[in-house]
GROMACS .gro file of N, CA and C in nm:
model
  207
    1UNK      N    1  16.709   8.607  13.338
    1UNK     CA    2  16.766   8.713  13.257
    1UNK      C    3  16.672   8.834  13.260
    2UNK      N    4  16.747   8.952  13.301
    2UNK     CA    5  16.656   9.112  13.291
    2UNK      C    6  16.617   9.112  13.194
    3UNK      N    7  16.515   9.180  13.118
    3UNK     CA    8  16.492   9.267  13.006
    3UNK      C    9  16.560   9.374  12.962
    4UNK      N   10  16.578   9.414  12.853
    4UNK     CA   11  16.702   9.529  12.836
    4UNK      C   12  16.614   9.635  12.835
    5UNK      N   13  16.675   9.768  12.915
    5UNK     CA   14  16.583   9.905  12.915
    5UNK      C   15  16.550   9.952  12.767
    6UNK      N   16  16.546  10.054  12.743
    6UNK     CA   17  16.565  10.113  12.626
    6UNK      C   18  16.729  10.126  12.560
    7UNK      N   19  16.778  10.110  12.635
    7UNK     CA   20  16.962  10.143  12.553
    7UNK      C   21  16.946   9.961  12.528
    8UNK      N   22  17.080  10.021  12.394
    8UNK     CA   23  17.128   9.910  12.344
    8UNK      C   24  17.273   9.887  12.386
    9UNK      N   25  17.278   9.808  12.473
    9UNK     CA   26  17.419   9.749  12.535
    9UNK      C   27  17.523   9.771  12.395
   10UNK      N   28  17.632   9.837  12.410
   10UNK     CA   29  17.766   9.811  12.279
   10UNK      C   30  17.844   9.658  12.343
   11UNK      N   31  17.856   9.636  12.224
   11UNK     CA   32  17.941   9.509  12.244
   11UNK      C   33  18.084   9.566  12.222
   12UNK      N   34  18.182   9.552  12.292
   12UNK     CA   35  18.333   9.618  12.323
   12UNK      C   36  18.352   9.776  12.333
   13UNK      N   37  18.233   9.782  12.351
   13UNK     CA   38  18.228   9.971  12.346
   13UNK      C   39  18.247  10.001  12.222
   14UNK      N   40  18.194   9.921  12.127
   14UNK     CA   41  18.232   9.983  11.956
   14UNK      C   42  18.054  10.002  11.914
   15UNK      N   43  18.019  10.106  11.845
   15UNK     CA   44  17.947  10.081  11.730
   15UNK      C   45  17.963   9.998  11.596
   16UNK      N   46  17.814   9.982  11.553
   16UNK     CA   47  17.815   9.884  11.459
   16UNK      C   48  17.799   9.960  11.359
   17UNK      N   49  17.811   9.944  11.224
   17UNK     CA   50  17.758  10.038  11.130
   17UNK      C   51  17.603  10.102  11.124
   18UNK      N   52  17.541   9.992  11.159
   18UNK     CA   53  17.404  10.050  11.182
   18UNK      C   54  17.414  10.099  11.267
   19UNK      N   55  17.416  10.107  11.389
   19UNK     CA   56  17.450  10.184  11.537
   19UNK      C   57  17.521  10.367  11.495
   20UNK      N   58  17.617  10.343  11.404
   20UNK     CA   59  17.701  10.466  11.366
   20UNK      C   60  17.624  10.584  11.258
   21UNK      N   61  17.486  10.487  11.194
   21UNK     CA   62  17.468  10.544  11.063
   21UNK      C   63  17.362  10.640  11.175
   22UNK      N   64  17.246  10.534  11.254
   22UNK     CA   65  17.156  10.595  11.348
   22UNK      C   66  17.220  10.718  11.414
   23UNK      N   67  17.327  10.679  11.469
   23UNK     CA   68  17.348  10.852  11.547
   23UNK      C   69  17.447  10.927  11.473
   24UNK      N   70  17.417  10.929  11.357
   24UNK     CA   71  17.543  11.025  11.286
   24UNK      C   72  17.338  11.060  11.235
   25UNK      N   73  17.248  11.021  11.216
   25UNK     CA   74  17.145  11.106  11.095
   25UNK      C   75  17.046  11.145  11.226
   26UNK      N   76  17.096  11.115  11.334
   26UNK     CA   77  17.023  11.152  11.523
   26UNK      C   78  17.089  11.320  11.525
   27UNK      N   79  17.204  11.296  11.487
   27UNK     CA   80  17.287  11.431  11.495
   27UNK      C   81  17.264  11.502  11.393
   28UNK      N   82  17.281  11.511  11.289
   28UNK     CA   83  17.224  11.587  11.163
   28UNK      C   84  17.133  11.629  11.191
   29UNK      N   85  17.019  11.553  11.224
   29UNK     CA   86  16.881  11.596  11.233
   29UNK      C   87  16.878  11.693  11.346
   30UNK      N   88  16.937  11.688  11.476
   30UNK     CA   89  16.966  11.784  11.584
   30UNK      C   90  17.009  11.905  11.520
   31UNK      N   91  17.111  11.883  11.414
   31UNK     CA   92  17.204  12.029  11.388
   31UNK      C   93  17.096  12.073  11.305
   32UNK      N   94  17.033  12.036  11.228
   32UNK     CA   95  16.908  12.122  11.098
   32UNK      C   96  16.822  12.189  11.208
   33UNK      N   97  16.751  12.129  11.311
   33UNK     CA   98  16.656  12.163  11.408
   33UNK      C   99  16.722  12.310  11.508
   34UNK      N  100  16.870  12.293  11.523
   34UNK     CA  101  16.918  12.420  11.579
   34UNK      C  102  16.936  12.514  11.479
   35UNK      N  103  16.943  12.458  11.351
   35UNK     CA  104  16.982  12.575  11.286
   35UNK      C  105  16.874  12.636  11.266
   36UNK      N  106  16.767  12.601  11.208
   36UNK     CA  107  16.593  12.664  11.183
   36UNK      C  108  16.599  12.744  11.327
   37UNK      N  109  16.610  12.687  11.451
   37UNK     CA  110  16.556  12.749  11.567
   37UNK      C  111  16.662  12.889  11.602
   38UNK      N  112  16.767  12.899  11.534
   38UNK     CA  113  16.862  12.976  11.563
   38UNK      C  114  16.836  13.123  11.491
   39UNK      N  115  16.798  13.034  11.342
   39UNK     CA  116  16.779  13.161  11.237
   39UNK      C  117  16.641  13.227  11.284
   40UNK      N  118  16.560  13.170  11.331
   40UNK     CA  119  16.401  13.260  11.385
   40UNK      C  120  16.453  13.391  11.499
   41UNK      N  121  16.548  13.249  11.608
   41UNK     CA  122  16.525  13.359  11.717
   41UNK      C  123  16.640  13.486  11.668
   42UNK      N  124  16.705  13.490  11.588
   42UNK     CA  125  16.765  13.609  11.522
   42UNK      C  126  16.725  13.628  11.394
   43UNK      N  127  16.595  13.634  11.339
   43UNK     CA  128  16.544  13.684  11.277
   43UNK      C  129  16.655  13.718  11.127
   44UNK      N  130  16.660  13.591  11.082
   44UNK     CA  131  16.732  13.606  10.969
   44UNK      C  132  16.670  13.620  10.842
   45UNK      N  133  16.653  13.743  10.759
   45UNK     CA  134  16.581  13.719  10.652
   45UNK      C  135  16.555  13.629  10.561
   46UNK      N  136  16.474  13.611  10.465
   46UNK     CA  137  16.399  13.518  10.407
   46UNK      C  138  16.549  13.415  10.329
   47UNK      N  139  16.613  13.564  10.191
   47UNK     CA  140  16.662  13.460  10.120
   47UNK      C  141  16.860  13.434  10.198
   48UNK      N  142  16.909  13.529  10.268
   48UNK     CA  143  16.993  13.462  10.372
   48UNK      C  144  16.973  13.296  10.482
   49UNK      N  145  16.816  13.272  10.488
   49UNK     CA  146  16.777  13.144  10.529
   49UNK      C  147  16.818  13.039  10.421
   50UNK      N  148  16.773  13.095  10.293
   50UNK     CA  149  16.810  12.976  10.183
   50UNK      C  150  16.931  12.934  10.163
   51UNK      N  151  16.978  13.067  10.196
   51UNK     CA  152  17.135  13.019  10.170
   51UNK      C  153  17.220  12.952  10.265
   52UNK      N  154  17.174  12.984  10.396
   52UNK     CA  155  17.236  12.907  10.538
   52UNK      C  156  17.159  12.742  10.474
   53UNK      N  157  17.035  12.707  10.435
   53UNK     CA  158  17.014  12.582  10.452
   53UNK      C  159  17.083  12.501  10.312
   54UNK      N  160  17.119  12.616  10.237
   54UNK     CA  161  17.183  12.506  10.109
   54UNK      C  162  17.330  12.506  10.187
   55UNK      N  163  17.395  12.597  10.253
   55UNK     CA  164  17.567  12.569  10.315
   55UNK      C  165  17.486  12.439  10.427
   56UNK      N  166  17.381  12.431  10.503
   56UNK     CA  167  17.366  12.323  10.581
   56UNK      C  168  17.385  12.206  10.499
   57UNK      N  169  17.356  12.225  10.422
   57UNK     CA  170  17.282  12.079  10.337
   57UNK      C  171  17.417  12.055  10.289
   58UNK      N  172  17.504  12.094  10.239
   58UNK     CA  173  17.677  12.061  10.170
   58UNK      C  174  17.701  12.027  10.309
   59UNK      N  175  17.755  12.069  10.390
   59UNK     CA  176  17.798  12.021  10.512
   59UNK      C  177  17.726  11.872  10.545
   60UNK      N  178  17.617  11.851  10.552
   60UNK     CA  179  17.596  11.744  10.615
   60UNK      C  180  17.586  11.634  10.529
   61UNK      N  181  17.568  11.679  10.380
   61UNK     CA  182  17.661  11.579  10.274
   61UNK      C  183  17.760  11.526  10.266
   62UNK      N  184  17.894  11.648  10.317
   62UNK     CA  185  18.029  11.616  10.289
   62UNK      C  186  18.036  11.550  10.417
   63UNK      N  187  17.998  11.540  10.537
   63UNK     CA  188  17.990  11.478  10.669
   63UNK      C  189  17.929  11.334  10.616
   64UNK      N  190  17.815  11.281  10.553
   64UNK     CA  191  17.796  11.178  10.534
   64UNK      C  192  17.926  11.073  10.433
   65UNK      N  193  18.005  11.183  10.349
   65UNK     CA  194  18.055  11.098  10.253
   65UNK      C  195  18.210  11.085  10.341
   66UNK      N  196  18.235  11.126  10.416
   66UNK     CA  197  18.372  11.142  10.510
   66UNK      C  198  18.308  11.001  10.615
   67UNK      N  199  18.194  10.986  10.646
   67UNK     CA  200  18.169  10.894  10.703
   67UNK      C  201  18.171  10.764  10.597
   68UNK      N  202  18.163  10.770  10.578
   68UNK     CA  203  18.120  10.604  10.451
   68UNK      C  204  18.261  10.522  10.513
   69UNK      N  205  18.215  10.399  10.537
   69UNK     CA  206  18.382  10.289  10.583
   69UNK      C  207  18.324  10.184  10.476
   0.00000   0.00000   0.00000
């Protein structure tokens, strides 16, 4: 028997809940990281930043609770 690379084989091509929770907070964490990198390279003032990261932060709330099975 091989050793498994780094990927985790899906069993029927489905995610598991743990499998779903990992890349749904893989993705979140991607979208916060573009958004910081987005607002620099266009130079978005200070308190317009606060306010893009509190609309981030509802969004990726209401995205977690739309996810819940």
């Amino acid at each position: 028997m091989r050793p498994q690379s780094g990927k985790r084989k899906l069993r029927n091509g489905v995610l598991d809940k743990r499998d779903s929770r990992n890349a749904l907070d893989s993705f979140l964490a991607l979208d916060r990281a573009l958004v910081e990198l987005f607002m620099h390279f266009y130079d978005v003032p200070g308190r317009e930043r606060s306010v893009l990261r509190v609309q981030n932060r509802r969004l990726h709330r209401a995205v977690r609770r739309a996810n819940v099975t």
